[in-house]
Tab-separated table of C-alpha atoms in Angstrom:
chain	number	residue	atom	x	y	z
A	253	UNK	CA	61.203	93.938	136.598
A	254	UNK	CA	63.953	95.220	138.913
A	255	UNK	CA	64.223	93.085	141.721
A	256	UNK	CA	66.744	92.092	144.950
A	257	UNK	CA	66.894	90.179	148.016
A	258	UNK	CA	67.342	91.694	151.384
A	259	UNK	CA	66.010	91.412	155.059
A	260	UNK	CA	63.600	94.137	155.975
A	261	UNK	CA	64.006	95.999	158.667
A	262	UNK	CA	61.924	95.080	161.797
A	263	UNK	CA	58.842	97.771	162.803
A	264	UNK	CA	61.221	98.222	165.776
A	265	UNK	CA	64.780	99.056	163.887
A	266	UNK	CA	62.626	101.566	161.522
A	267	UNK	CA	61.310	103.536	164.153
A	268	UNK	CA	64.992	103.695	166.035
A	269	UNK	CA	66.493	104.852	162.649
A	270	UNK	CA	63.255	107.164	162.049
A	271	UNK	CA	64.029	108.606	165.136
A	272	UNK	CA	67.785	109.629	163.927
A	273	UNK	CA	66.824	111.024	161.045
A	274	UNK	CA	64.130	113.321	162.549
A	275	UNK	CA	66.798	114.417	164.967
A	276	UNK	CA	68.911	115.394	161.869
A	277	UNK	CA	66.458	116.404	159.414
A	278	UNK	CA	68.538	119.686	158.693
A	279	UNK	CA	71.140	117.116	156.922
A	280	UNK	CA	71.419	118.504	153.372
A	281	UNK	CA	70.503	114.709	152.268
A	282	UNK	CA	67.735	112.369	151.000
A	283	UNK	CA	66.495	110.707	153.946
A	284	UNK	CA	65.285	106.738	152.828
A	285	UNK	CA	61.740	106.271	153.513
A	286	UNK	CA	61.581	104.348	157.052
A	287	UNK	CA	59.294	101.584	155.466
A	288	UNK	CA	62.064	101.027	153.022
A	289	UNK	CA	64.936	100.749	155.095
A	290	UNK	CA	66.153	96.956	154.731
A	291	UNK	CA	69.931	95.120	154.335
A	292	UNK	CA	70.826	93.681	150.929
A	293	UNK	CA	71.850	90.762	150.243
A	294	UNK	CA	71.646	90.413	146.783
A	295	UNK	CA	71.758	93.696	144.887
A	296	UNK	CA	69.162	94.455	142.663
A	297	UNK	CA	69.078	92.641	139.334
A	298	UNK	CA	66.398	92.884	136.144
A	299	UNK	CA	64.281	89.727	135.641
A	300	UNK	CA	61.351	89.318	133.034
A	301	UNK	CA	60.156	85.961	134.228
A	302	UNK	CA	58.928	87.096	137.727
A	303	UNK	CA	57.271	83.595	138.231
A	304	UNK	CA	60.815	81.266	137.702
A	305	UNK	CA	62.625	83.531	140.476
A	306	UNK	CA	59.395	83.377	143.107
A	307	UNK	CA	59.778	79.548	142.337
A	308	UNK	CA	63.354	79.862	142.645
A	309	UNK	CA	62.894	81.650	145.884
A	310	UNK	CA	60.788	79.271	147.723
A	311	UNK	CA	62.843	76.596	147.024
A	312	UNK	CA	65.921	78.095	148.888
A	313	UNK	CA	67.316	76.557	152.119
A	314	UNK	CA	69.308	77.639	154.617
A	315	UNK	CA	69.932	75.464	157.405
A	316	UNK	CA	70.965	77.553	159.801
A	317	UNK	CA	67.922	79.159	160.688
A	318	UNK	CA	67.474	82.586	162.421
A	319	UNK	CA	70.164	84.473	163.915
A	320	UNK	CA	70.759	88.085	164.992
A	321	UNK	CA	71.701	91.019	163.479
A	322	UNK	CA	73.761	93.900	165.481
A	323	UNK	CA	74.406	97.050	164.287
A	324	UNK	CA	77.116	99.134	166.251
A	325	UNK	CA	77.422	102.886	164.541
A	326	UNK	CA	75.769	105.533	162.217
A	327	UNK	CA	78.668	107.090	159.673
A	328	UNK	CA	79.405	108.471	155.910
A	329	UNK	CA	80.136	106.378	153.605
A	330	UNK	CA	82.561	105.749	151.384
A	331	UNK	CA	85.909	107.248	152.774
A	332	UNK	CA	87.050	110.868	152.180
A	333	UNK	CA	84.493	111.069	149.056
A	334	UNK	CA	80.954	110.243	150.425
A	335	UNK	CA	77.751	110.016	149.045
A	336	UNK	CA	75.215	108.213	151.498
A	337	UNK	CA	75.132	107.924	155.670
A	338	UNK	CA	74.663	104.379	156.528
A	339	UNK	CA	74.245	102.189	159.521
A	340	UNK	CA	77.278	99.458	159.412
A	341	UNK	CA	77.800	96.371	161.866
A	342	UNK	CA	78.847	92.915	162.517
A	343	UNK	CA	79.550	90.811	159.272
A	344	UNK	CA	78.463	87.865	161.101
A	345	UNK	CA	79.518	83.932	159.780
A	346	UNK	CA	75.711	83.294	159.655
A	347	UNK	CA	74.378	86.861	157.274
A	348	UNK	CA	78.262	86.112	155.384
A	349	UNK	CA	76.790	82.278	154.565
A	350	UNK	CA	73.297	83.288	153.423
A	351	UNK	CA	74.401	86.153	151.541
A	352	UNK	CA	76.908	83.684	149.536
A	353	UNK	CA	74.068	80.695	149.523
A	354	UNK	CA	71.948	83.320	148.463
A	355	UNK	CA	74.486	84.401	145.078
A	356	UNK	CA	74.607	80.926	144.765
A	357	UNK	CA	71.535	79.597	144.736
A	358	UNK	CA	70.316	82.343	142.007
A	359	UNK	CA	73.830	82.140	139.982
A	360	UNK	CA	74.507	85.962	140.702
A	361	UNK	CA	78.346	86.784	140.604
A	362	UNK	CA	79.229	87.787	144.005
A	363	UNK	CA	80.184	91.705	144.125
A	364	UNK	CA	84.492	92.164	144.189
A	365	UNK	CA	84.382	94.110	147.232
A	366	UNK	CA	83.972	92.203	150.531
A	367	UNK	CA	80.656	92.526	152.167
A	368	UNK	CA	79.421	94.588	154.890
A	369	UNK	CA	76.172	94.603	156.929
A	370	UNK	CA	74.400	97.587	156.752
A	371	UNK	CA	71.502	100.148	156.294
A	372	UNK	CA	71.285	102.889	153.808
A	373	UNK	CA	69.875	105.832	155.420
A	374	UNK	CA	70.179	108.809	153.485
A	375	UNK	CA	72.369	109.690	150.440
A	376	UNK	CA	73.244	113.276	148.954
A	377	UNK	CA	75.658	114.458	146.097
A	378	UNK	CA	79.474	113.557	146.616
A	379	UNK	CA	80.803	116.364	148.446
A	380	UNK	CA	84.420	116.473	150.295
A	381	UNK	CA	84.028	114.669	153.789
A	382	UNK	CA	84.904	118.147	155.211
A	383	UNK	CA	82.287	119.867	153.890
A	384	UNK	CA	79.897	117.888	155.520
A	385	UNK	CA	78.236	118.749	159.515
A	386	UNK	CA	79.487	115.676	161.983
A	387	UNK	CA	76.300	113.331	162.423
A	388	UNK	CA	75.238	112.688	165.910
A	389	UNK	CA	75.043	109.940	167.954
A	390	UNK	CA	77.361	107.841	165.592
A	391	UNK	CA	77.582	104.577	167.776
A	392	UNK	CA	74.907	102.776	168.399
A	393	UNK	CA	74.087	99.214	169.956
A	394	UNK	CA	71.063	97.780	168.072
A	395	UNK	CA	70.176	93.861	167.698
A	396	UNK	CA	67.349	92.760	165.067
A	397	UNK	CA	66.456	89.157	164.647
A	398	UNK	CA	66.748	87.844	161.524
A	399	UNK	CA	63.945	85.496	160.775
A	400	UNK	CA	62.982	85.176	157.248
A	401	UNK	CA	64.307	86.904	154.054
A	402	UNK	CA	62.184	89.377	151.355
A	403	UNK	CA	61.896	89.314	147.684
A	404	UNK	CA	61.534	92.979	146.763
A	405	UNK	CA	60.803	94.716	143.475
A	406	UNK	CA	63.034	98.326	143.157
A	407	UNK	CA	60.986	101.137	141.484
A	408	UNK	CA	63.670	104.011	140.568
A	409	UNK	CA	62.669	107.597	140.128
A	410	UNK	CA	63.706	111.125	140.425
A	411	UNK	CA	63.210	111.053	144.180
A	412	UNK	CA	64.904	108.109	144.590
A	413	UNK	CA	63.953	104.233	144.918
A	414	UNK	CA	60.769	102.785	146.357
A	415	UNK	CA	60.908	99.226	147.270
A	416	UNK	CA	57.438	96.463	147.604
A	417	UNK	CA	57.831	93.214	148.647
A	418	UNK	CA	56.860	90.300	146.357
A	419	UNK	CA	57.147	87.860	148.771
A	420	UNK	CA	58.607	86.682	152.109
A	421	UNK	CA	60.548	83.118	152.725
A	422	UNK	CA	61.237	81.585	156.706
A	423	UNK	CA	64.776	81.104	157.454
A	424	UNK	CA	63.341	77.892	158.908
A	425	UNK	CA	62.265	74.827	156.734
């Protein structure tokens, strides 16, 4: 089974970011499902015992407890060669702890690039950055409490990937 680690978005950040992407529907892009819109904090890995990583899962601690997440602006992504429209934010000392407790915790080697907060929104093919239409309303100022963290499973397919939830842990002991 395909699986990851992320925060899902709150009912209340999914119908914000629904909202943008209605307003730019005539993007030449994939929009991401609104009930799949989440943050990652541990990419997606395969697992055949299912049962040792829900064990696994409940076990994890993080003392810190809830905290906030803000995200500040809607952009491409990567660079001058992008493929997907994202919304990025504040790398916070509290989501930069759990996502390393998180790696961890599960013995995942920790991705070489730094990490950054944020939301996948739509992705498309590669194209030159100035071949693509600007995106409106690119800053934003959006908070989302953080609360409790989601073991998903990641179905792929031709139209893209559809994420469930396997189950949900507090952030609070």
């Amino acid at each position: 089974m395909r699986i990851f680690i992320g925060i899902k978005c709150s009912g209340e950040i999914q119908k914000d970011f629904l909202k943008w992407q209605e307003e730019n529907r005539k993007l030449p892009v994939r929009f991401i499902e609104s009930s799949n819109l989440h943050v990652t904090l541990v990419p997606p890995f395969w697992e055949e015992n299912i049962e040792k990583v829900i064990g696994k899962f409940n076990k994890f601690n993080f003392d810190e407890g809830f905290f906030d997440l803000i995200f500040e602006e809607i952009k491409y992504f990567p660079g001058n060669r992008p493929w997907m429209i994202w919304v990025n934010g504040k790398t916070t000392k509290s989501l930069l702890r759990l996502h390393e407790k998180l790696h961890e915790h599960f013995r995942r080697e920790k991705e070489k690039r730094k990490y950054n907060l944020h939301i996948t929104l739509a992705r498309f093919e590669e194209k030159g950055i100035l071949e693509l239409p600007r995106i409106k309303q690119t800053k934003i100022n959006r908070k989302m409490k953080v609360n409790k963290i989601t073991l998903f499973e990641s179905r792929l397919s031709r139209l893209g990937a559809t994420y469930s939830i396997i189950t949900q842990k507090s952030l609070r002991s």
